Amino acid sequence: MKRTLQVLMIAVLVPMAVFGCRRQDVDTSGQPRAEERSAEQGDDSDDARPGGAVAGNVDEIASARGLSPDDVKAAVMTYNPSGKMDEYIQFASGGHGGQMLVIGLPSMRLLKLIATFTPEPWQGFGYGGEAGMAVLDGGNAANQELRWADTHHPALSETAGDYDGQFLFIGDKANARLAVIDLRDFETKQIVKNPISDGDHGGMFVTPNTEWVVEGGQYSTPLGGAYAPMSEYKDKYRGHITFWKFDREKGRIDPEQSFAMEVPPYWQDLCDAGKLESEGWVFCNSINTELATGKADADGVNFESGASQNDMDYMHIVNLNKAAELVAAGKTTELNGFKILPLQTSIDEGVLYFTPEPKSPHGNDVTPKGEYIVVGGKLDQNATVYSFKKIQAAIAAGNFETDDYGVPLLPFDATMEAQVELGLGPLHTQFDDKGYGYTSLFLDSAVARWTLGGSYRTDGAEPWKLVTKTPVQYNIGHLATAEGDTVSPDGKWLVAMNKWSVDRFNNVGPLLPQNFQLLDIASGGVQMPVIYDSPIGVGEPHYAQIIKADKLKAFETYPEIGWDPQTMAVDPDAPKAGTESVVRDGNNVTVRLTAVRSHFTPERIELKQGDNVTLHITNIETARDATHGFAVSVHNINLSLEPGETETVKFTANQPGVFPWYCTEFCSALHLEMVGYMLVEPSSAAASVR
Ligand code: RUQ
Ligand code: CUA
């Protein structure tokens, strides 16, 4: 009976989701109907609105532009005049753009793109500079250079469960990798590749003091790159939850101290780390407990349907502290040089438990004090709330049933605290400082605000109850509130990260941006109006975190001349003013250059064809924003040197000819004169003709 209902829901809801609009707005084109479009835009829906040349006072301008009083209020709430800083900084994943976005709130201005998994020329990342090349190469697979990623869930480093503004982690769903960004200079310092799996999704989530960075798997395979046919799925395929040890001192992941838990070949999904009451535990959702293997012929069942048969999948409940003890005690095996905690060990030692979760669960979010876990079911109408205390009691009660792999199964009724009816397709949940949860509703295209229960309710409001919903455009995935997944959410701003933008922006062709919509959750009583639309035109962002801007203490310039951003220290070997040189030793040539407005020293490098060149260059500026570039024509060499920074490039001068190099940043009036010549003398006269 329940299954029939579910199949019905899929049949009805999936087409709606695909059209990407609120139900009442859909016609068969997937576009809101014209009359609704104009209703949404206010009375004056004339597309050719007056532009900048509107004279008069605020009321007159507003009326000429067709802005309602609410529009004007929204503008006033979000507008930053020149020089006014944003109060919050949002770090958003850049999706399959492979980068990170840095966005100011409430202005929603894009402040920076952080080159992360993919070469990025403005930052000179991946174009010859040795440090960046080494970071990118650190993320290569065994037999494949990887130069893109699908970034999903960023995690800011935490101290005692609060963002500390020091580091940022982001996972790559496509290739099972993790990047570490140092927030002193907003640069990527490390990429690690998971040695036992090539895919993930439940990452990155940090423990409250950032001892561990959690990477939950997704599409199960034989671990370690082995082969097995799909007919052996149940026995040979496995999932993983990988725990990366973070060395805060070094600012690096330590793979030697990291480990993976072997788990059944369900598809693990999002995770979250326990905090306060539940610190030391980790919770991960799963889907495909059906062990569907896909449709390969006419008789097969496709994944979409095969992996949605069961009413319940399993939340994975992991005693991480216990797991770490077992790892320290050597109870691990090794695969590709990486520590694995075998499934049977986790079962025997009480490290892993399951509890049922309804209807294709997705988001998994621990409440601020750590006593509840909120799970969204993609095909559900409810968010399901679990109690950590009840989970512990169910574990203590023992007498378990198990799943097919022998993992103890805690009864749903014993662990569940409440089911909160919110609407269709609840995904992810964030929190505020007033005891409310905020859940994205993908199918409804809405954000729901609802009351938490227990110690969060001091206002007499009924617990576990929907309070209000705001429609968003369209098909919201994640959402983020200010510090909304920490132990002390701020209760300000909510960004709805919408998958579809359809008709919200000027037409830029068939590939559309996503739409970040800013909602005011603080000042409007129970209402949560949408007050800003921000197009995101660089890959599909998933999760984001929003940190109070004053927690970030980034360098304004590098602290000393000759700074190596990789070691975060002065390179004693860095060229400085007066130490520039070109030194030849056989066919090895070492060039030591400096850059300062508006010249390089030296300005000529004379090479012979076939020379092995090592070029060190320092930007010896100390002024803020005095960045210089270093771009050599047709050599794929392009550096960005921030004030104080030193970089190294190595190349072989294979091609004879004359190659100007120049500064790519318009740094001064005589920037065009900031140039040099690299001359490569041919090894024979004939070679000089290209
Ligand atoms: S997942 S919404 Cu990684 Cu929810 Cu994208
Ligand atoms: Cu330096 Cu232009």
XYZ file of C-alpha atoms and ligand atoms in Angstrom:
697
model
C 0.000 0.000 0.000
C 2.735 2.381 0.999
C 4.699 1.344 -2.030
C 1.792 2.133 -4.325
C 1.607 5.587 -2.819
C 5.287 6.085 -3.357
C 5.177 4.979 -6.986
C 2.255 7.308 -7.488
C 4.205 10.158 -5.951
C 7.129 9.511 -8.260
C 4.828 9.458 -11.270
C 3.210 12.728 -10.314
C 6.086 14.622 -8.805
C 9.013 13.836 -11.007
C 7.627 15.582 -14.084
C 6.957 18.624 -11.908
C 10.478 18.583 -10.641
C 11.784 18.325 -14.156
C 9.831 21.344 -15.252
C 11.389 23.084 -12.353
C 8.552 25.396 -11.397
C 6.134 25.818 -8.608
C 3.145 23.636 -9.332
C 0.674 26.443 -9.746
C 2.995 28.130 -12.208
C 3.576 25.278 -14.594
C 2.299 24.977 -18.096
C 3.690 22.380 -20.475
C 6.521 24.615 -21.585
C 7.918 24.559 -18.075
C 7.660 28.338 -17.981
C 5.462 30.280 -15.621
C 2.421 31.502 -17.499
C 2.644 35.013 -18.779
C -0.046 36.431 -16.490
C 1.641 34.896 -13.438
C 4.991 36.158 -14.541
C 3.701 39.698 -14.671
C 1.848 39.298 -11.383
C 5.117 38.272 -9.768
C 6.854 41.263 -11.204
C 4.441 43.768 -9.793
C 1.987 46.060 -11.564
C 4.368 47.547 -14.038
C 5.573 44.471 -15.854
C 6.692 46.291 -18.965
C 9.929 44.567 -19.923
C 11.474 47.740 -21.268
C 11.706 49.491 -17.940
C 13.192 52.919 -17.569
C 16.905 52.661 -16.931
C 19.248 54.959 -15.072
C 17.775 58.120 -16.463
C 14.913 58.329 -14.000
C 14.702 61.657 -12.293
C 13.029 62.483 -9.020
C 12.924 61.349 -5.430
C 12.942 57.761 -4.219
C 9.185 57.378 -4.557
C 9.198 58.694 -8.093
C 12.084 56.477 -9.142
C 10.465 53.471 -7.508
C 7.221 54.155 -9.252
C 8.904 54.727 -12.613
C 10.741 51.403 -12.269
C 7.629 49.601 -11.085
C 9.059 48.850 -7.636
C 6.733 48.167 -4.731
C 7.447 49.455 -1.208
C 8.628 45.930 -0.363
C 11.047 46.037 -3.305
C 12.435 49.317 -2.041
C 12.827 47.874 1.443
C 14.622 44.854 0.001
C 16.942 47.137 -1.946
C 17.748 49.149 1.152
C 18.439 45.965 3.119
C 20.901 44.631 0.580
C 22.521 47.652 -1.034
C 26.121 48.395 -0.137
C 27.362 51.797 -1.256
C 30.974 51.917 -2.420
C 33.354 50.998 0.370
C 30.766 49.512 2.703
C 31.697 45.980 3.697
C 29.451 42.964 3.959
C 28.679 41.579 7.390
C 28.881 37.937 6.315
C 30.904 35.913 3.867
C 29.398 32.931 2.146
C 31.623 30.145 0.881
C 29.710 28.261 -1.788
C 30.732 25.251 -3.772
C 31.201 25.928 -7.457
C 29.746 22.560 -8.439
C 31.294 21.002 -11.518
C 33.109 24.271 -12.147
C 35.584 22.764 -9.660
C 36.053 26.009 -7.748
C 34.815 27.818 -4.643
C 32.778 31.011 -4.613
C 33.234 33.749 -2.040
C 30.126 35.917 -1.780
C 29.398 38.878 0.498
C 26.101 39.049 2.399
C 23.705 40.777 2.313
C 24.913 42.416 -0.909
C 25.324 39.019 -2.647
C 28.334 40.417 -4.460
C 30.761 37.823 -5.787
C 34.071 38.701 -4.139
C 36.264 35.928 -5.384
C 36.478 32.595 -7.088
C 38.997 30.362 -5.364
C 40.821 28.142 -7.834
C 40.504 24.744 -6.218
C 40.536 21.600 -8.343
C 40.892 23.196 -11.724
C 43.474 25.465 -13.369
C 42.467 29.110 -13.160
C 44.420 31.734 -15.050
C 43.598 34.888 -13.064
C 45.124 33.361 -9.970
C 47.906 31.789 -12.049
C 46.873 28.391 -10.694
C 48.028 25.500 -12.818
C 50.016 27.411 -15.448
C 53.615 26.620 -14.643
C 53.951 27.850 -11.051
C 55.462 24.865 -9.270
C 53.458 25.176 -6.070
C 50.068 25.176 -7.790
C 51.079 22.403 -10.188
C 52.138 20.272 -7.205
C 48.788 20.882 -5.478
C 46.862 19.874 -8.619
C 49.090 16.846 -9.225
C 48.539 15.767 -5.619
C 44.943 15.082 -6.632
C 45.719 12.930 -9.659
C 44.307 9.430 -9.890
C 46.676 6.506 -10.304
C 46.561 6.574 -14.092
C 44.911 9.838 -14.889
C 45.736 13.484 -14.491
C 42.582 15.103 -13.099
C 41.855 18.752 -13.838
C 38.201 19.192 -12.896
C 35.960 18.320 -9.989
C 32.348 18.335 -8.910
C 32.522 20.273 -5.660
C 29.532 19.786 -3.387
C 29.861 20.511 0.298
C 32.281 23.019 1.769
C 33.216 22.818 5.440
C 34.796 25.666 7.372
C 37.161 24.599 10.136
C 35.636 24.675 13.598
C 36.821 25.172 17.148
C 34.407 23.931 19.794
C 31.732 23.608 17.124
C 31.970 27.197 15.868
C 33.582 28.398 12.660
C 37.075 29.683 13.442
C 37.834 31.220 10.038
C 41.109 29.350 9.525
C 40.590 26.652 6.908
C 38.083 25.551 4.328
C 37.557 22.038 2.987
C 35.652 20.973 -0.084
C 34.938 17.553 -1.549
C 34.963 16.359 -5.145
C 32.056 14.017 -5.731
C 33.253 12.967 -9.179
C 36.667 11.654 -8.136
C 36.602 11.194 -4.341
C 38.994 13.987 -3.474
C 39.340 16.606 -0.799
C 40.876 20.063 -1.061
C 42.254 22.176 1.772
C 42.152 25.968 1.458
C 44.053 28.204 3.873
C 41.952 31.260 4.685
C 45.015 33.390 5.403
C 45.402 33.798 1.651
C 42.310 32.001 0.272
C 44.513 29.613 -1.695
C 44.287 25.880 -2.184
C 47.146 24.182 -0.371
C 46.442 20.508 -0.768
C 44.339 18.058 -2.736
C 44.186 14.441 -1.601
C 42.747 11.583 -3.603
C 40.921 8.815 -1.800
C 43.102 5.729 -2.408
C 40.302 3.174 -2.001
C 37.370 4.766 -3.810
C 36.760 6.947 -6.831
C 33.497 8.508 -5.724
C 31.896 10.159 -2.719
C 29.121 12.513 -1.762
C 28.845 12.731 2.014
C 31.693 15.175 2.369
C 33.094 17.357 3.582
C 31.941 17.659 7.176
C 34.241 18.384 10.069
C 34.142 17.280 13.679
C 33.699 20.124 16.187
C 37.435 20.703 16.588
C 38.361 19.751 13.034
C 40.284 16.667 14.108
C 38.558 14.758 11.314
C 37.163 15.665 7.936
C 34.403 13.227 6.981
C 33.971 11.938 3.428
C 31.002 9.618 2.959
C 30.956 7.493 -0.180
C 28.185 7.183 -2.718
C 28.091 4.812 -5.691
C 29.549 1.608 -4.302
C 32.169 -0.305 -6.250
C 34.706 -2.959 -5.387
C 37.069 -0.996 -3.133
C 40.583 -0.074 -4.150
C 39.983 -0.102 -7.899
C 39.308 -3.864 -8.163
C 37.009 -5.386 -10.790
C 33.912 -7.489 -10.189
C 30.857 -7.976 -12.414
C 27.564 -6.449 -11.281
C 26.214 -9.959 -10.689
C 28.547 -10.026 -7.675
C 27.326 -6.657 -6.406
C 26.132 -7.892 -3.044
C 29.351 -9.688 -2.124
C 32.119 -7.810 -3.853
C 30.964 -4.205 -3.914
C 31.319 -2.011 -0.848
C 30.636 1.488 0.358
C 32.968 3.590 2.470
C 33.027 6.408 4.959
C 36.487 7.917 5.004
C 37.864 9.919 7.919
C 40.686 12.251 7.003
C 42.927 13.365 9.866
C 43.607 17.088 9.775
C 46.884 18.436 11.140
C 45.945 21.978 12.087
C 49.538 22.932 12.869
C 50.658 22.068 9.348
C 47.342 23.004 7.783
C 47.325 19.708 5.913
C 45.478 16.413 5.797
C 47.661 13.563 7.036
C 46.776 10.486 4.918
C 48.952 8.277 7.142
C 46.668 8.954 10.092
C 43.477 8.724 8.079
C 41.271 5.679 7.537
C 38.171 4.401 5.784
C 35.344 2.351 7.246
C 34.113 -0.424 5.035
C 30.288 -0.349 4.918
C 27.678 -2.322 2.948
C 27.243 -1.432 -0.726
C 24.308 0.856 -0.181
C 24.815 4.281 -1.630
C 25.923 6.392 1.288
C 24.724 9.961 1.012
C 25.117 13.076 3.114
C 26.722 12.911 6.543
C 27.022 15.226 9.499
C 29.249 15.124 12.541
C 27.762 15.082 16.022
C 28.381 18.046 18.298
C 28.131 18.773 22.041
C 25.829 15.980 23.259
C 26.582 13.805 20.222
C 30.237 14.780 19.747
C 32.326 11.803 18.713
C 29.552 10.321 16.554
C 28.881 10.689 12.852
C 25.614 10.165 10.976
C 25.315 9.324 7.276
C 22.248 8.664 5.176
C 22.042 6.017 2.528
C 19.913 5.207 -0.474
C 19.735 2.082 -2.619
C 19.515 -0.345 0.274
C 17.681 -2.291 -2.461
C 21.106 -3.028 -4.009
C 19.712 -2.107 -7.425
C 22.204 -2.718 -10.209
C 20.559 -0.822 -13.039
C 18.842 -1.559 -16.320
C 21.107 -3.092 -18.915
C 18.508 -4.913 -21.012
C 14.780 -4.913 -21.677
C 13.982 -6.848 -18.483
C 16.039 -4.665 -16.165
C 14.802 -2.061 -13.714
C 16.382 1.340 -13.920
C 18.119 2.829 -10.906
C 15.567 5.600 -10.501
C 12.910 3.058 -9.732
C 15.017 0.140 -8.474
C 16.683 2.246 -5.806
C 13.344 3.686 -4.608
C 11.487 0.442 -3.845
C 11.989 0.297 -0.091
C 9.995 2.564 2.166
C 13.012 2.839 4.406
C 16.744 3.105 3.881
C 19.318 3.131 6.660
C 20.920 5.978 8.525
C 24.480 4.948 9.397
C 25.305 5.777 13.003
C 29.052 5.711 13.592
C 30.903 5.825 16.882
C 33.879 7.714 15.496
C 35.817 7.882 18.766
C 35.589 4.124 19.086
C 36.561 3.666 15.452
C 39.614 5.870 15.966
C 40.621 3.800 19.000
C 40.403 0.620 16.963
C 42.492 2.174 14.223
C 45.086 3.303 16.774
C 45.120 -0.230 18.176
C 45.949 -1.571 14.720
C 42.640 -3.326 14.083
C 42.806 -2.312 10.440
C 43.663 -3.903 7.141
C 45.381 -2.034 4.312
C 44.309 -1.310 0.796
C 46.513 0.689 -1.563
C 48.538 1.714 1.488
C 45.447 3.145 3.222
C 43.969 1.948 6.511
C 40.583 0.220 6.357
C 38.396 -0.676 9.291
C 36.694 -3.905 8.155
C 32.908 -4.081 8.319
C 32.961 -7.115 10.598
C 35.249 -5.316 13.067
C 32.902 -2.327 13.170
C 29.976 -4.669 13.832
C 31.791 -6.685 16.512
C 33.119 -3.634 18.318
C 29.913 -1.585 18.307
C 31.138 1.092 15.910
C 28.329 0.930 13.343
C 24.534 0.864 13.741
C 21.659 1.452 11.370
C 18.236 2.931 11.922
C 15.527 3.148 9.236
C 14.881 6.449 7.484
C 11.942 7.094 5.196
C 11.589 7.647 1.471
C 14.921 8.251 -0.208
C 16.652 10.286 2.486
C 19.037 13.042 1.498
C 20.009 15.773 3.954
C 21.346 14.849 7.369
C 21.702 17.750 9.756
C 22.537 17.772 13.457
C 20.789 20.434 15.544
C 22.931 23.125 17.236
C 23.143 21.435 20.619
C 23.701 18.062 19.035
C 20.722 16.220 20.486
C 18.704 15.695 17.300
C 19.448 14.639 13.755
C 17.114 15.932 11.034
C 16.720 13.836 7.891
C 14.949 14.990 4.735
C 13.298 12.382 2.489
C 13.309 13.338 -1.183
C 9.982 11.555 -1.749
C 8.551 12.373 1.652
C 6.359 15.144 3.028
C 8.035 15.058 6.408
C 11.358 15.822 7.905
C 12.205 13.020 10.303
C 13.864 13.973 13.555
C 15.945 11.430 15.483
C 16.961 11.771 19.096
C 20.568 11.043 19.995
C 19.482 10.025 23.507
C 16.987 7.565 22.074
C 19.642 6.200 19.722
C 21.931 5.637 22.707
C 19.121 3.976 24.653
C 18.349 1.710 21.709
C 22.012 0.743 21.484
C 22.121 0.044 25.224
C 18.964 -2.067 24.991
C 20.759 -4.473 22.665
C 18.900 -7.459 21.281
C 19.297 -6.242 17.722
C 17.882 -7.367 14.479
C 20.422 -6.887 11.720
C 20.511 -5.998 8.051
C 21.748 -8.578 5.519
C 25.351 -7.740 6.381
C 24.912 -8.217 10.108
C 24.834 -4.540 11.040
C 22.659 -3.936 14.143
C 19.358 -2.324 13.230
C 17.846 0.060 15.787
C 14.036 0.119 15.461
C 12.650 3.270 13.827
C 10.158 3.850 16.625
C 12.913 3.617 19.204
C 15.130 6.298 17.659
C 12.656 8.685 16.047
C 11.619 11.774 17.999
C 9.218 13.446 15.588
C 8.073 13.675 12.013
C 7.364 17.203 10.945
C 5.029 17.633 7.996
C 6.610 20.338 5.843
C 5.681 19.776 2.216
C 7.023 17.883 -0.751
C 10.625 16.846 -1.093
C 12.402 18.057 2.031
C 16.153 18.001 1.470
C 18.416 20.002 3.748
C 17.965 21.744 7.094
C 19.658 24.712 8.767
C 19.004 26.409 12.096
C 18.725 29.781 13.803
C 19.164 31.134 17.331
C 15.458 31.085 18.164
C 14.743 27.379 18.034
C 13.649 27.075 14.413
C 14.692 24.734 11.663
C 14.693 25.777 7.996
C 14.259 23.064 5.420
C 14.509 23.226 1.646
C 11.594 21.639 -0.224
C 12.792 20.648 -3.675
C 9.466 19.553 -5.160
C 7.518 22.397 -3.571
C 10.210 24.956 -4.498
C 9.917 26.469 -1.053
C 11.715 27.077 2.214
C 9.903 25.888 5.341
C 10.424 27.299 8.830
C 9.418 24.983 11.647
C 9.729 24.718 15.396
C 12.263 22.476 17.045
C 11.180 20.829 20.275
C 12.881 19.880 23.511
C 15.121 22.510 25.115
C 14.822 24.752 22.033
C 11.241 25.661 22.941
C 11.106 28.340 25.557
C 8.416 30.413 23.847
C 5.499 28.062 24.420
C 5.086 27.442 20.690
C 4.007 23.986 19.672
C 7.114 21.898 18.954
C 7.866 20.095 15.687
C 5.428 22.148 13.690
C 5.517 23.994 10.379
C 5.331 27.768 10.944
C 5.629 29.322 7.507
C 6.762 28.645 3.974
C 8.278 30.961 1.382
C 8.176 30.040 -2.308
C 11.500 30.284 -4.110
C 12.377 30.144 -7.806
C 12.971 27.296 -8.508
C 13.739 23.825 -7.158
C 15.867 24.603 -4.183
C 18.636 22.164 -3.277
C 20.677 23.223 -0.291
C 20.078 26.279 1.826
C 22.382 28.093 4.201
C 21.710 30.372 7.152
C 24.339 32.508 8.892
C 26.515 30.073 10.881
C 23.417 27.881 10.636
C 25.112 24.506 11.073
C 27.262 25.452 14.070
C 26.621 25.245 17.820
C 25.572 28.915 17.755
C 23.630 29.935 14.641
C 23.190 33.689 14.179
C 19.557 33.696 13.052
C 20.198 36.008 10.111
C 19.892 35.603 6.363
C 19.036 32.493 4.485
C 20.335 31.727 1.031
C 18.177 29.417 -1.056
C 20.443 27.680 -3.542
C 18.068 27.022 -6.397
C 18.843 24.535 -9.125
C 16.741 26.158 -11.806
C 16.386 29.835 -12.666
C 14.153 29.461 -15.778
C 12.811 33.003 -16.309
C 14.461 34.933 -13.488
C 17.251 36.545 -15.509
C 18.000 37.876 -18.957
C 18.205 35.116 -21.505
C 21.825 34.052 -21.937
C 21.128 31.037 -24.102
C 20.019 27.536 -23.218
C 22.564 26.981 -20.434
C 21.193 28.998 -17.549
C 22.758 30.145 -14.320
C 21.542 28.834 -10.983
C 19.749 31.267 -8.719
C 20.833 32.136 -5.183
C 17.930 33.852 -3.472
C 18.488 35.766 -0.278
C 15.730 35.528 2.333
C 15.430 37.743 5.370
C 14.713 35.467 8.320
C 15.447 37.962 11.078
C 13.412 41.098 10.765
C 10.061 40.278 9.229
C 8.187 38.506 12.013
C 7.060 35.124 10.766
C 7.492 36.064 7.113
C 10.700 35.261 5.277
C 10.624 37.449 2.181
C 12.943 36.864 -0.758
C 14.926 40.084 -1.043
C 17.590 39.389 -3.637
C 18.241 37.195 -6.672
C 21.822 36.419 -7.578
C 22.718 34.444 -10.691
C 25.540 31.928 -10.317
C 27.008 31.293 -13.718
C 29.874 28.923 -12.950
C 28.764 25.355 -12.403
C 26.009 24.233 -10.078
C 26.666 25.124 -6.476
C 25.480 22.685 -3.835
C 26.129 23.523 -0.222
C 27.483 26.773 1.222
C 28.422 28.026 4.657
C 28.046 31.607 5.864
C 30.566 32.969 8.363
C 30.640 36.292 10.201
C 33.113 38.333 8.160
C 35.083 39.567 11.165
C 36.158 36.000 11.944
C 38.268 35.964 8.811
C 41.768 37.327 9.297
C 43.262 37.084 5.845
C 46.585 38.704 4.952
C 46.321 42.045 3.184
C 49.706 41.410 1.602
C 52.052 38.516 2.269
C 53.799 39.252 5.573
C 57.342 39.443 4.159
C 59.065 39.793 0.815
C 59.928 36.397 -0.601
C 56.919 34.603 0.905
C 56.228 31.084 -0.289
C 52.467 30.471 -0.012
C 53.019 26.732 -0.064
C 55.145 26.672 3.125
C 53.558 29.869 4.476
C 57.062 31.124 5.314
C 59.800 33.181 3.706
C 61.792 31.243 1.155
C 65.391 32.126 2.051
C 66.249 31.539 -1.588
C 63.687 33.922 -3.025
C 65.098 36.656 -5.296
C 65.107 40.072 -3.621
C 65.983 43.531 -4.892
C 69.710 43.485 -5.717
C 70.063 39.697 -5.901
C 68.625 39.235 -9.401
C 70.734 37.142 -11.766
C 70.914 34.799 -14.736
C 73.397 32.006 -14.029
C 74.349 29.352 -16.545
C 75.774 25.974 -15.585
C 76.172 23.930 -18.763
C 72.684 23.890 -20.237
C 71.030 24.524 -16.876
C 70.082 28.151 -16.506
C 68.825 29.655 -13.247
C 67.040 32.967 -13.544
C 66.290 35.100 -10.502
C 63.827 37.870 -11.220
C 62.010 40.559 -9.305
C 58.872 42.458 -10.214
C 57.932 45.933 -8.993
C 56.013 48.810 -10.580
C 56.719 49.070 -13.521
C 59.561 46.764 -14.418
C 61.055 43.333 -14.134
C 64.716 42.911 -13.262
C 66.378 41.738 -15.415
C 64.407 42.416 -18.592
C 66.250 40.105 -20.900
C 66.894 36.399 -20.627
C 69.176 34.902 -23.248
C 68.845 31.173 -23.643
C 70.015 28.491 -25.992
C 67.628 26.003 -27.489
C 67.375 22.991 -25.186
C 68.336 24.840 -21.997
C 66.714 23.632 -18.803
C 65.443 26.766 -17.160
C 64.586 27.320 -13.519
C 63.027 30.699 -13.014
C 62.421 32.206 -9.582
C 60.477 35.415 -9.379
C 59.444 37.603 -6.441
C 56.991 40.443 -6.357
C 58.880 42.824 -4.069
C 55.947 45.162 -3.526
C 54.603 45.818 -0.043
C 51.581 47.905 -1.090
C 48.143 46.346 -0.824
C 46.726 45.168 -4.166
C 50.027 45.693 -6.013
C 49.818 42.372 -7.825
C 51.923 41.634 -10.889
C 51.458 38.929 -13.446
C 54.120 37.013 -15.333
C 52.967 35.640 -18.673
C 55.306 34.192 -21.295
C 53.857 33.999 -24.779
C 53.192 30.531 -26.244
C 54.741 28.726 -23.256
C 51.562 28.197 -21.215
C 53.286 30.017 -18.369
C 51.137 32.449 -16.432
C 51.703 33.459 -12.820
C 49.953 35.821 -10.460
C 52.314 37.287 -7.903
C 50.681 38.966 -4.975
C 52.705 41.514 -2.977
C 55.619 39.697 -1.335
C 55.008 36.383 -3.093
C 57.706 34.291 -4.672
C 57.143 31.569 -7.284
C 59.206 29.108 -9.285
C 58.702 27.856 -12.841
C 60.724 25.171 -14.594
C 60.679 24.567 -18.319
C 62.842 23.475 -21.201
C 63.524 26.087 -23.854
C 62.678 23.789 -26.745
C 61.406 26.370 -29.123
C 63.871 28.812 -30.677
C 62.678 32.360 -31.171
C 61.991 35.603 -29.381
C 59.294 35.558 -26.718
C 58.169 38.649 -24.892
C 56.857 38.148 -21.394
C 54.750 40.766 -19.665
C 52.773 41.698 -16.597
C 49.085 40.780 -16.913
C 47.791 43.068 -14.142
C 47.218 46.688 -15.096
C 49.381 47.805 -12.209
C 50.494 51.297 -13.140
C 50.502 53.983 -15.794
C 53.487 52.284 -17.419
C 52.099 48.787 -17.035
C 52.389 48.220 -20.786
C 56.106 48.845 -20.410
C 56.334 46.168 -17.704
C 57.771 43.623 -20.097
C 60.819 41.517 -20.815
C 62.245 39.469 -23.661
C 63.221 35.848 -23.590
C 65.496 35.023 -26.496
C 66.082 31.402 -27.376
C 68.949 31.025 -29.781
C 68.469 28.107 -32.164
C 70.867 25.202 -31.856
C 71.388 25.336 -35.638
C 70.643 28.045 -38.180
C 67.917 25.959 -39.855
C 65.912 25.690 -36.662
C 65.431 29.421 -36.455
C 62.725 29.239 -39.130
C 59.444 28.099 -37.622
S 23.652 17.570 -2.372
S 21.499 19.684 -3.384
Cu 25.579 17.303 -2.716
Cu 21.795 18.056 -1.739
Cu 23.457 18.890 -3.941
Cu 52.825 44.896 -13.161
Cu 51.380 45.491 -14.856
